[in-house]
mmCIF file of C-alpha atoms in Angstrom:
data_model
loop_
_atom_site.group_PDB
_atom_site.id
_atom_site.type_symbol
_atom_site.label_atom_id
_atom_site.label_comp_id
_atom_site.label_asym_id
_atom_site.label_seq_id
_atom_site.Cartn_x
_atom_site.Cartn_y
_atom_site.Cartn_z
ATOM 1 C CA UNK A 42 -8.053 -29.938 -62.684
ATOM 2 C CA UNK A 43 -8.501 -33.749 -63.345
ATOM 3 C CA UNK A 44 -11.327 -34.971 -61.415
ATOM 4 C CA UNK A 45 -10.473 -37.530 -58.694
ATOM 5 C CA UNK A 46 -11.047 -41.451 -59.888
ATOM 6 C CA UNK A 47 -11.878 -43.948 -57.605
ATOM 7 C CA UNK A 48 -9.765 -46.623 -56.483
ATOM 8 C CA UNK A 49 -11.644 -49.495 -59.224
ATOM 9 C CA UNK A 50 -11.029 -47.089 -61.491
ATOM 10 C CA UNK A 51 -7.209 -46.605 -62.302
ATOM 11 C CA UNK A 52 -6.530 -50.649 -61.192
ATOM 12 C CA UNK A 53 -4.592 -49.635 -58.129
ATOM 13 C CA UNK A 54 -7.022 -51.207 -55.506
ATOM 14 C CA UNK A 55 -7.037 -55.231 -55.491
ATOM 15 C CA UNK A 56 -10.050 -56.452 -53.128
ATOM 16 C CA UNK A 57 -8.796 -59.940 -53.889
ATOM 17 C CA UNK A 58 -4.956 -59.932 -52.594
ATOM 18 C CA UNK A 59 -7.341 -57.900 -49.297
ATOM 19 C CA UNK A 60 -9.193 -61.269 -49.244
ATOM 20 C CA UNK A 61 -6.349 -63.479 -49.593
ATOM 21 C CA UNK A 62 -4.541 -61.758 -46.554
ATOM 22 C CA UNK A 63 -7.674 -62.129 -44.662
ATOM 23 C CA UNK A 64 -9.043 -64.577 -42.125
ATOM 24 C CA UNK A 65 -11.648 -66.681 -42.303
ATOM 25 C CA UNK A 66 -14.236 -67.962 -44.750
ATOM 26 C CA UNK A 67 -15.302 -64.793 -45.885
ATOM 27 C CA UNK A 68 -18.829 -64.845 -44.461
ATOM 28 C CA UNK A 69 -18.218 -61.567 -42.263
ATOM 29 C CA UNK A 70 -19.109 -57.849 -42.847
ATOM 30 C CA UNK A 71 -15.955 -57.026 -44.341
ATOM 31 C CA UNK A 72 -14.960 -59.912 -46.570
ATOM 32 C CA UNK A 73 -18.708 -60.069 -47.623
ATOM 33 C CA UNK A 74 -18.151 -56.208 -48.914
ATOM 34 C CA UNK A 75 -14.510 -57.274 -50.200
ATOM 35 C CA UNK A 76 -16.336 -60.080 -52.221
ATOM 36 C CA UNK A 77 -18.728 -57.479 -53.712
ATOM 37 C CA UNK A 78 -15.778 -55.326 -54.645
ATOM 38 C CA UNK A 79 -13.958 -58.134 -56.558
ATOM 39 C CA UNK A 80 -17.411 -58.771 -58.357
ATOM 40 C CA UNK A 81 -17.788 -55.113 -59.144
ATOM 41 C CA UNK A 82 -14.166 -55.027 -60.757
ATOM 42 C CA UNK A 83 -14.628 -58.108 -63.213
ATOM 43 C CA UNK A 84 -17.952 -57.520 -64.022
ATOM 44 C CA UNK A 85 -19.149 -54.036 -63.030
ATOM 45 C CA UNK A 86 -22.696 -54.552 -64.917
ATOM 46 C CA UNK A 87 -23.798 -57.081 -62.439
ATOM 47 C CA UNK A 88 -27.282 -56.442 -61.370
ATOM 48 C CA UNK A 89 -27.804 -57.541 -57.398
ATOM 49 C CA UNK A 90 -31.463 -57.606 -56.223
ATOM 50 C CA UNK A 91 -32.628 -58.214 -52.431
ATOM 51 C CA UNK A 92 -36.030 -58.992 -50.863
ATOM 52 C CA UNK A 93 -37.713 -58.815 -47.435
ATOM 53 C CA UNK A 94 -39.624 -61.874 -47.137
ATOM 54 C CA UNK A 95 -40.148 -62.055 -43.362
ATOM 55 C CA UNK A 96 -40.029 -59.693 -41.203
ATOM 56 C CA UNK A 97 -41.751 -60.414 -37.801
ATOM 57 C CA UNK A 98 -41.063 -60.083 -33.783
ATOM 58 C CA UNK A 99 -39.274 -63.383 -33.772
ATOM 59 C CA UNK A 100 -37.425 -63.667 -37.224
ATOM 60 C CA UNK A 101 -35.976 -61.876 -40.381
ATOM 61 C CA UNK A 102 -35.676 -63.415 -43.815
ATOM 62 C CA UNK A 103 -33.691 -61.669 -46.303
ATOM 63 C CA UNK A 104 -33.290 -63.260 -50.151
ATOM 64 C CA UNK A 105 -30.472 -61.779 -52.695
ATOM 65 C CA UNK A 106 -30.154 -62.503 -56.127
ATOM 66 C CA UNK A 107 -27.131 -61.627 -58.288
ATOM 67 C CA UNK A 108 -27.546 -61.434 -62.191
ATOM 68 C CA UNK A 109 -24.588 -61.470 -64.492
ATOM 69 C CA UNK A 110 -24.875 -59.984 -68.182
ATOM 70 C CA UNK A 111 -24.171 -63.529 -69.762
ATOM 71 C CA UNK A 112 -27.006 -65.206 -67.930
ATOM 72 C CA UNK A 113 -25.299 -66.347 -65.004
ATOM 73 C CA UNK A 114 -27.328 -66.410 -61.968
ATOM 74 C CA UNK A 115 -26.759 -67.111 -57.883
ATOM 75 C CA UNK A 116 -29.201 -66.383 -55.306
ATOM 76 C CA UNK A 117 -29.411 -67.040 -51.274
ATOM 77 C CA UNK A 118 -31.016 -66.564 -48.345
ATOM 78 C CA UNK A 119 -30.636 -65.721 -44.640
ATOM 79 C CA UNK A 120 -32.205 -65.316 -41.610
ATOM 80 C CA UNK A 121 -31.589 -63.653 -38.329
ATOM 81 C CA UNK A 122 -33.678 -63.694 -34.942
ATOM 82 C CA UNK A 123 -34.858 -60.673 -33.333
ATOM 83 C CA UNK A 124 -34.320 -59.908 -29.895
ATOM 84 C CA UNK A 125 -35.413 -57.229 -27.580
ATOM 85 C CA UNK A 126 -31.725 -55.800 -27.976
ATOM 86 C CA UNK A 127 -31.628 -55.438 -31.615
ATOM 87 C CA UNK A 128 -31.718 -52.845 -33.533
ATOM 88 C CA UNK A 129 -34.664 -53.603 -36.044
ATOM 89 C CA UNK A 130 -32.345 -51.331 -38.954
ATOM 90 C CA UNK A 131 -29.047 -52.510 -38.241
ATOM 91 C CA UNK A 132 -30.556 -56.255 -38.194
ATOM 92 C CA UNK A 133 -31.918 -55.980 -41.500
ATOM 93 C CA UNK A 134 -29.044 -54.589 -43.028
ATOM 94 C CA UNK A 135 -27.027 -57.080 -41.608
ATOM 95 C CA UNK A 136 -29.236 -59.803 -42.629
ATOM 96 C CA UNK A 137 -29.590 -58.698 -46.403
ATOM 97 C CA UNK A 138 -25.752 -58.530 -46.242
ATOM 98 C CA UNK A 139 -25.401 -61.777 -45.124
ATOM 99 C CA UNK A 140 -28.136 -62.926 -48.126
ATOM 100 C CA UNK A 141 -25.479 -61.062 -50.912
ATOM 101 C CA UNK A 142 -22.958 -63.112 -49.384
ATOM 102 C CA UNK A 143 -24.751 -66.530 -49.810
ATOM 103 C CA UNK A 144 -25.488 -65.522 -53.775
ATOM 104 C CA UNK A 145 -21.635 -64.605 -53.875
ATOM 105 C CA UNK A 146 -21.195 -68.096 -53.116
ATOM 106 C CA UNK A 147 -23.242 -69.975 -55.075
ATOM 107 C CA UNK A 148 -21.421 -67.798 -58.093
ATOM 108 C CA UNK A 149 -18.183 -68.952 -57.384
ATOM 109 C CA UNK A 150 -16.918 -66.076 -55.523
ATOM 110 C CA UNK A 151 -16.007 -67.559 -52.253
ATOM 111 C CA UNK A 152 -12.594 -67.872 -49.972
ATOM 112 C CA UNK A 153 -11.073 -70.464 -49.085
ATOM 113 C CA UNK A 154 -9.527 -70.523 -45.693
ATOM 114 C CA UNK A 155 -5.333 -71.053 -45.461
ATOM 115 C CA UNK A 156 -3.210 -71.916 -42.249
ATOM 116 C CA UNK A 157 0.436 -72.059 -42.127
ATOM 117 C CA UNK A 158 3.128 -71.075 -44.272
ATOM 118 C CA UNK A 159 0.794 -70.482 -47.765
ATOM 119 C CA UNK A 160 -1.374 -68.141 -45.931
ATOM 120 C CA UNK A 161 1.715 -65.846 -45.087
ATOM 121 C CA UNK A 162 2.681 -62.731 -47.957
ATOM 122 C CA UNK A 163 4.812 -63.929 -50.643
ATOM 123 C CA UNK A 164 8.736 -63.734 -49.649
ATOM 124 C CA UNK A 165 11.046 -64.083 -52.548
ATOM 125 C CA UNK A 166 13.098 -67.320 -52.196
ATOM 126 C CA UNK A 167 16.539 -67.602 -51.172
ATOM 127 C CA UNK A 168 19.324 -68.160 -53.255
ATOM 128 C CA UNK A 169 20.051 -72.084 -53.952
ATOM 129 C CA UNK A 170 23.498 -73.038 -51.787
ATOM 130 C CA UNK A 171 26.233 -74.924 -54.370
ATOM 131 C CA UNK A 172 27.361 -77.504 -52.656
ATOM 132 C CA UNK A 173 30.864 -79.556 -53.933
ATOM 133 C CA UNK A 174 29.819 -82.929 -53.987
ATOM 134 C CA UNK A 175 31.690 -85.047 -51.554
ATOM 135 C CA UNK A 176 32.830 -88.811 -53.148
ATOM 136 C CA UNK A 177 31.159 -91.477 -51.171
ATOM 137 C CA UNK A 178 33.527 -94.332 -49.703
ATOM 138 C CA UNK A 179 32.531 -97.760 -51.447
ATOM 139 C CA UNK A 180 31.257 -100.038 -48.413
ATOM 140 C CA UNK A 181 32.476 -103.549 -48.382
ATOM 141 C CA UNK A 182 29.118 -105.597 -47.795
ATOM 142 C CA UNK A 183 28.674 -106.711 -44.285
ATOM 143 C CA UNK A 184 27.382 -109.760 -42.895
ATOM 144 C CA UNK A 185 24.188 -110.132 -41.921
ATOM 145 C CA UNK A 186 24.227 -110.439 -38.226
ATOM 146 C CA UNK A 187 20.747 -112.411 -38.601
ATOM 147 C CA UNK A 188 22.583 -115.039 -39.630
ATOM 148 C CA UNK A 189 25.653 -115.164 -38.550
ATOM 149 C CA UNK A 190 25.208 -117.620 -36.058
ATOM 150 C CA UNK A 191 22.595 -120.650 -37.453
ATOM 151 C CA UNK A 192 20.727 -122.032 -35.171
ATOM 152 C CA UNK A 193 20.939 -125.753 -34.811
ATOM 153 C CA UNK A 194 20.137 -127.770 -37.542
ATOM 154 C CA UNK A 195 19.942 -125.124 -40.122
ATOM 155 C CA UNK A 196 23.727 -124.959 -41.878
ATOM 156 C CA UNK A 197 22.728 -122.497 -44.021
ATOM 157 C CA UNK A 198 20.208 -118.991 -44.530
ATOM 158 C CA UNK A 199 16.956 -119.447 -46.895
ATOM 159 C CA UNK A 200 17.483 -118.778 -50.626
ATOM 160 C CA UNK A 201 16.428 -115.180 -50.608
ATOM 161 C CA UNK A 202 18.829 -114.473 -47.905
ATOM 162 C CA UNK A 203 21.517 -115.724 -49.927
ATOM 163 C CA UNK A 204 20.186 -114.178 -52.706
ATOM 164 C CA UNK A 205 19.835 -110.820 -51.239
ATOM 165 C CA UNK A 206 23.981 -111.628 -50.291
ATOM 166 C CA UNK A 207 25.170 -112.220 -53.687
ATOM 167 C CA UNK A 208 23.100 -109.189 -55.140
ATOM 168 C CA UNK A 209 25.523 -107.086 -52.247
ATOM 169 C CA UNK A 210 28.593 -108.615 -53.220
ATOM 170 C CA UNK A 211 27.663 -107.476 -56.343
ATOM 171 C CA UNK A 212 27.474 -103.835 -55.974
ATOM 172 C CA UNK A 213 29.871 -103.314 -53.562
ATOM 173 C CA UNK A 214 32.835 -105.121 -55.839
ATOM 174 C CA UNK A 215 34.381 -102.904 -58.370
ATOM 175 C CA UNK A 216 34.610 -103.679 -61.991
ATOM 176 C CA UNK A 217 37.303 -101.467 -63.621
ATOM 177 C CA UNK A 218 37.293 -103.837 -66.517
ATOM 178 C CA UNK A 219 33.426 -103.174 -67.585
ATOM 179 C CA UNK A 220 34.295 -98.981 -67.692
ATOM 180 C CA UNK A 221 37.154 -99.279 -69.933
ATOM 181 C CA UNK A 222 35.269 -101.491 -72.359
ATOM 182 C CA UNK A 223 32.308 -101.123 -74.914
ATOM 183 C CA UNK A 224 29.033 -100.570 -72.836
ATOM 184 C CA UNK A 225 27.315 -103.760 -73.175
ATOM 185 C CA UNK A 226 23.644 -103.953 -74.503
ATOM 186 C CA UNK A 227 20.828 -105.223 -72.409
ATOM 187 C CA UNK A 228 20.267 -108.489 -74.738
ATOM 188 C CA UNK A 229 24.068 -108.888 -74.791
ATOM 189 C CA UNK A 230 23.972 -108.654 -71.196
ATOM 190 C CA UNK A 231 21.319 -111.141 -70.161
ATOM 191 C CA UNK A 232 23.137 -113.733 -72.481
ATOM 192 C CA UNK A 233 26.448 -113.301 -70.325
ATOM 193 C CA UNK A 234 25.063 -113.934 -67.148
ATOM 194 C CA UNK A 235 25.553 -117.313 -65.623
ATOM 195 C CA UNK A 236 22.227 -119.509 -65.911
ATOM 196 C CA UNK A 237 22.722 -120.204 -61.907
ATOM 197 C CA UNK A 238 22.057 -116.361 -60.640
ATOM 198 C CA UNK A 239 20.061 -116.425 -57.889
ATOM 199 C CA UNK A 240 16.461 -115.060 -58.180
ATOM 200 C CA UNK A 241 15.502 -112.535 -56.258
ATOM 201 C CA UNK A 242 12.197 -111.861 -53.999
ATOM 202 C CA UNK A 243 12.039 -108.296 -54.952
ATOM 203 C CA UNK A 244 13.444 -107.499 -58.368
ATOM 204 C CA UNK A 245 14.385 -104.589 -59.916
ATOM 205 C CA UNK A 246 12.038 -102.049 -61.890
ATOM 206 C CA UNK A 247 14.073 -100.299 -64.413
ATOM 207 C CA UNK A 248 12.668 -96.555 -65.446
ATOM 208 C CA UNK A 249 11.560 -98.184 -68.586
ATOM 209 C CA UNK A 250 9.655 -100.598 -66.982
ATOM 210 C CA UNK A 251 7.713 -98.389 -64.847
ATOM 211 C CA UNK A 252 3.946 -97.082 -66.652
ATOM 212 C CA UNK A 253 1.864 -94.743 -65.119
ATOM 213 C CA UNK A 254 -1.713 -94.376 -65.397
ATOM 214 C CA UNK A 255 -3.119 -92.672 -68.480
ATOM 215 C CA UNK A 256 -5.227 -89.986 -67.178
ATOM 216 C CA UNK A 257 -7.358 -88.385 -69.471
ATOM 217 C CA UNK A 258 -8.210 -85.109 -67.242
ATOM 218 C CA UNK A 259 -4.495 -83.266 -65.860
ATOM 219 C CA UNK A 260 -6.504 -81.852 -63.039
ATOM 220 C CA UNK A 261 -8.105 -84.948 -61.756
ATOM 221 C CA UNK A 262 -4.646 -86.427 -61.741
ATOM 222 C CA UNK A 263 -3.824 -83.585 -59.219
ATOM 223 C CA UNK A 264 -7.208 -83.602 -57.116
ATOM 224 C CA UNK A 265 -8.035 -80.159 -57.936
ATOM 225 C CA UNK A 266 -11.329 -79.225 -59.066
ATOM 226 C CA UNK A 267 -11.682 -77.646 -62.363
ATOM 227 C CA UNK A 268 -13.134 -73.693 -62.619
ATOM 228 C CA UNK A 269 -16.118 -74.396 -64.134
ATOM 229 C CA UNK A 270 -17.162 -76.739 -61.549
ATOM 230 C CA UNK A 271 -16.660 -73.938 -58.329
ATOM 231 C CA UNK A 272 -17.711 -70.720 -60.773
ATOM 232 C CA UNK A 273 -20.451 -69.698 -62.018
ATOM 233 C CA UNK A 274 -19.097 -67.451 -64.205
ATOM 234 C CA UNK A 275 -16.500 -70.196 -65.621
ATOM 235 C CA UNK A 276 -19.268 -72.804 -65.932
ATOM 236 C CA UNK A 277 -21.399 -70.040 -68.144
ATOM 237 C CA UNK A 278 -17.920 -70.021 -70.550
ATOM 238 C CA UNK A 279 -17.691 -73.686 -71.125
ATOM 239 C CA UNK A 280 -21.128 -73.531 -71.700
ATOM 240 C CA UNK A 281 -21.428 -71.145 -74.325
ATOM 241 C CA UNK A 282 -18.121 -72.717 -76.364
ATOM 242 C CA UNK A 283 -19.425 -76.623 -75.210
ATOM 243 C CA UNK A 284 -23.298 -76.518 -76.085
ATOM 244 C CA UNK A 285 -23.900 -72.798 -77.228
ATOM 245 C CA UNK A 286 -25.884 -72.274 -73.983
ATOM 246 C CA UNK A 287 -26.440 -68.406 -72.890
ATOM 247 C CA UNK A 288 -29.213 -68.545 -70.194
ATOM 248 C CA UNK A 289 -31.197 -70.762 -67.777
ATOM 249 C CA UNK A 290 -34.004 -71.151 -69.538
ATOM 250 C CA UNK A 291 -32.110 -73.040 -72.730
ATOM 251 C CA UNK A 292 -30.033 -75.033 -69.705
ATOM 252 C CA UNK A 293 -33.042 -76.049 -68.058
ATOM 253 C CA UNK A 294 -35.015 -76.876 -71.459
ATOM 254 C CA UNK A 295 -31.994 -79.129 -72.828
ATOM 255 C CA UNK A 296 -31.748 -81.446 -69.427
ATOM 256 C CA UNK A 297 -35.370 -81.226 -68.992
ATOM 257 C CA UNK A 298 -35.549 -79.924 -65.313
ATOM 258 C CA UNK A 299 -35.104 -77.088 -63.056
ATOM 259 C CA UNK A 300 -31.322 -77.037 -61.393
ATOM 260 C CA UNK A 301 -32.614 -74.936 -58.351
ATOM 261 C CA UNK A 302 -30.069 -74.791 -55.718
ATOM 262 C CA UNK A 303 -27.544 -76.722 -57.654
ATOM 263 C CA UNK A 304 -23.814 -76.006 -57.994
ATOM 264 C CA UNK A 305 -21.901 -75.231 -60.930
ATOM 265 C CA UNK A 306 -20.423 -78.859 -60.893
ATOM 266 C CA UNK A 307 -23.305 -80.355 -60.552
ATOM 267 C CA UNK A 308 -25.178 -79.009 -63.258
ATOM 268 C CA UNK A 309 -22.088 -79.547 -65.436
ATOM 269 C CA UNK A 310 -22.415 -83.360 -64.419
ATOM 270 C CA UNK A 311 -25.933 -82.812 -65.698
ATOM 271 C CA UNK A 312 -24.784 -81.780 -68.761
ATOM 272 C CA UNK A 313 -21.871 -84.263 -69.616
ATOM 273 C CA UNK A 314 -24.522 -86.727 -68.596
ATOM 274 C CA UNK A 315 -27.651 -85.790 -70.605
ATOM 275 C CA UNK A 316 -25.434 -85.089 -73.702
ATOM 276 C CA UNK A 317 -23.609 -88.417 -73.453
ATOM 277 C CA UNK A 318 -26.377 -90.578 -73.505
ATOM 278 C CA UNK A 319 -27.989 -88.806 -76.213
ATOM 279 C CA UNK A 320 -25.089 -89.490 -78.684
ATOM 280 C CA UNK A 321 -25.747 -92.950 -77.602
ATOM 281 C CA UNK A 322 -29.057 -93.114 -78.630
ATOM 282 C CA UNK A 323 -27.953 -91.647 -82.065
ATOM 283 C CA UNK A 324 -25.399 -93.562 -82.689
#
């Protein structure tokens, strides 16, 4: 007989679409455990550590630390008071728990809280509805009611008024002539026009005419952050392929300091910066 395997095993449990389906911000008991799953299943050699450092008859202070195999690193700490109601085992527990759950974090392994539709299981989406298109009547321009009736003194609308008129009268009249000829150029066309068009206040921006930005970074252009800047695990990757950095140590020795506490896109903005302004100085 085949030996039972467990659920991480044979790929058919999925902590993370649990997580995803969950409410909240993943700091209680259950996502906290969830989150530990999801690490276990990408990286099943991670080594977590906890320590008691307080433990008194007011206060409990727990620190974790979580090691990954490529020298990725997060560590955190809580605390919890004690009461006269506690149980002194249970609060421990709960505390060192809530300690994993801060070094989860600072390695990129947090949720992110949804509302409305997105939070809601994935529904496939309906079929699209053909629609015959229906022909539009042609409007005959209207007068502008503004201006229908000058006020004394005034025989006539401003320019751009009249100028907003003409471009109207323009659109609205047909021109069966122009479709059965040759398509006229846009140099060809400029020529033709009468030097006494009226200019007006707001003109037209053609698709050619319109430039957009250059950005250099696609996911600054959407406002998302990148990976490596929320994981520590995807910050270790760029890394290794950007500077051929494996630990902390060779991190901190190249910028020179210790990054403590810092997040994964901070240090990176370390990184970018240090290395930037030496090819400065060697160039």
């Amino acid at each position: 007989m085949t030996p039972p395997t467990h659920p991480l095993q044979d790929g058919n449990f999925d902590p993370l679409a649990m997580l995803r389906r969950a409410r909240g911000d993943g700091s209680d008991v259950r996502s906290i455990k969830l989150r530990m799953l999801w690490l276990r299943q990408r990286i099943p050699e991670a080594r977590v550590t906890t320590t008691l450092v307080t433990l008194d008859e007011r206060v409990v202070v727990m620190a974790a630390a979580i090691t990954l195999p490529d020298g990725g690193e997060g560590a955190g700490h809580a605390a919890n008071r004690v009461t006269d109601d506690d149980d002194l085992a249970e609060l421990i527990e709960r505390t060192e728990l809530r300690a994993i759950g801060r070094a989860l974090d600072i390695l990129g392994y947090v949720v992110i809280g949804q509302e409305g539709p997105s939070a809601a299981p994935d529904r496939p989406d309906p079929a699209p509805v053909v629609r015959e298109p229906t022909p539009l009547a042609r409007e005959r321009p209207q007068p502008d009611p503004e201006w229908e009736d000058a006020p004394p003194g005034q025989s006539s609308p401003p320019g751009h008024v009249q100028a907003i008129r003409a471009l109207r009268e323009r659109e609205g009249r047909g021109k069966p002539e122009e479709s059965a000829s040759e398509p006229v150029r846009d140099g060809q066309r400029d020529r033709q026009q009468p030097a006494n068009r009226p200019a007006t206040s707001t003109p037209r921006i053609t698709p050619r005419q319109e430039k957009r930005p250059a950005s250099s970074d696609p996911e600054t252009e959407r406002g998302e952050p990148k990976l490596e800047d929320v994981s520590w695990t995807a910050f270790w990757e760029w890394a290794r392929a950007t500077y051929q950095l494996t630990s902390r140590v060779q991190l901190e020795e190249m910028l020179g300091q210790s990054i403590g506490q810092k997040s994964p896109g901070e240090v990176r903005s370390l990184l970018l910066t240090h290395n930037s302004g030496s090819e400065s100085d060697d160039s």
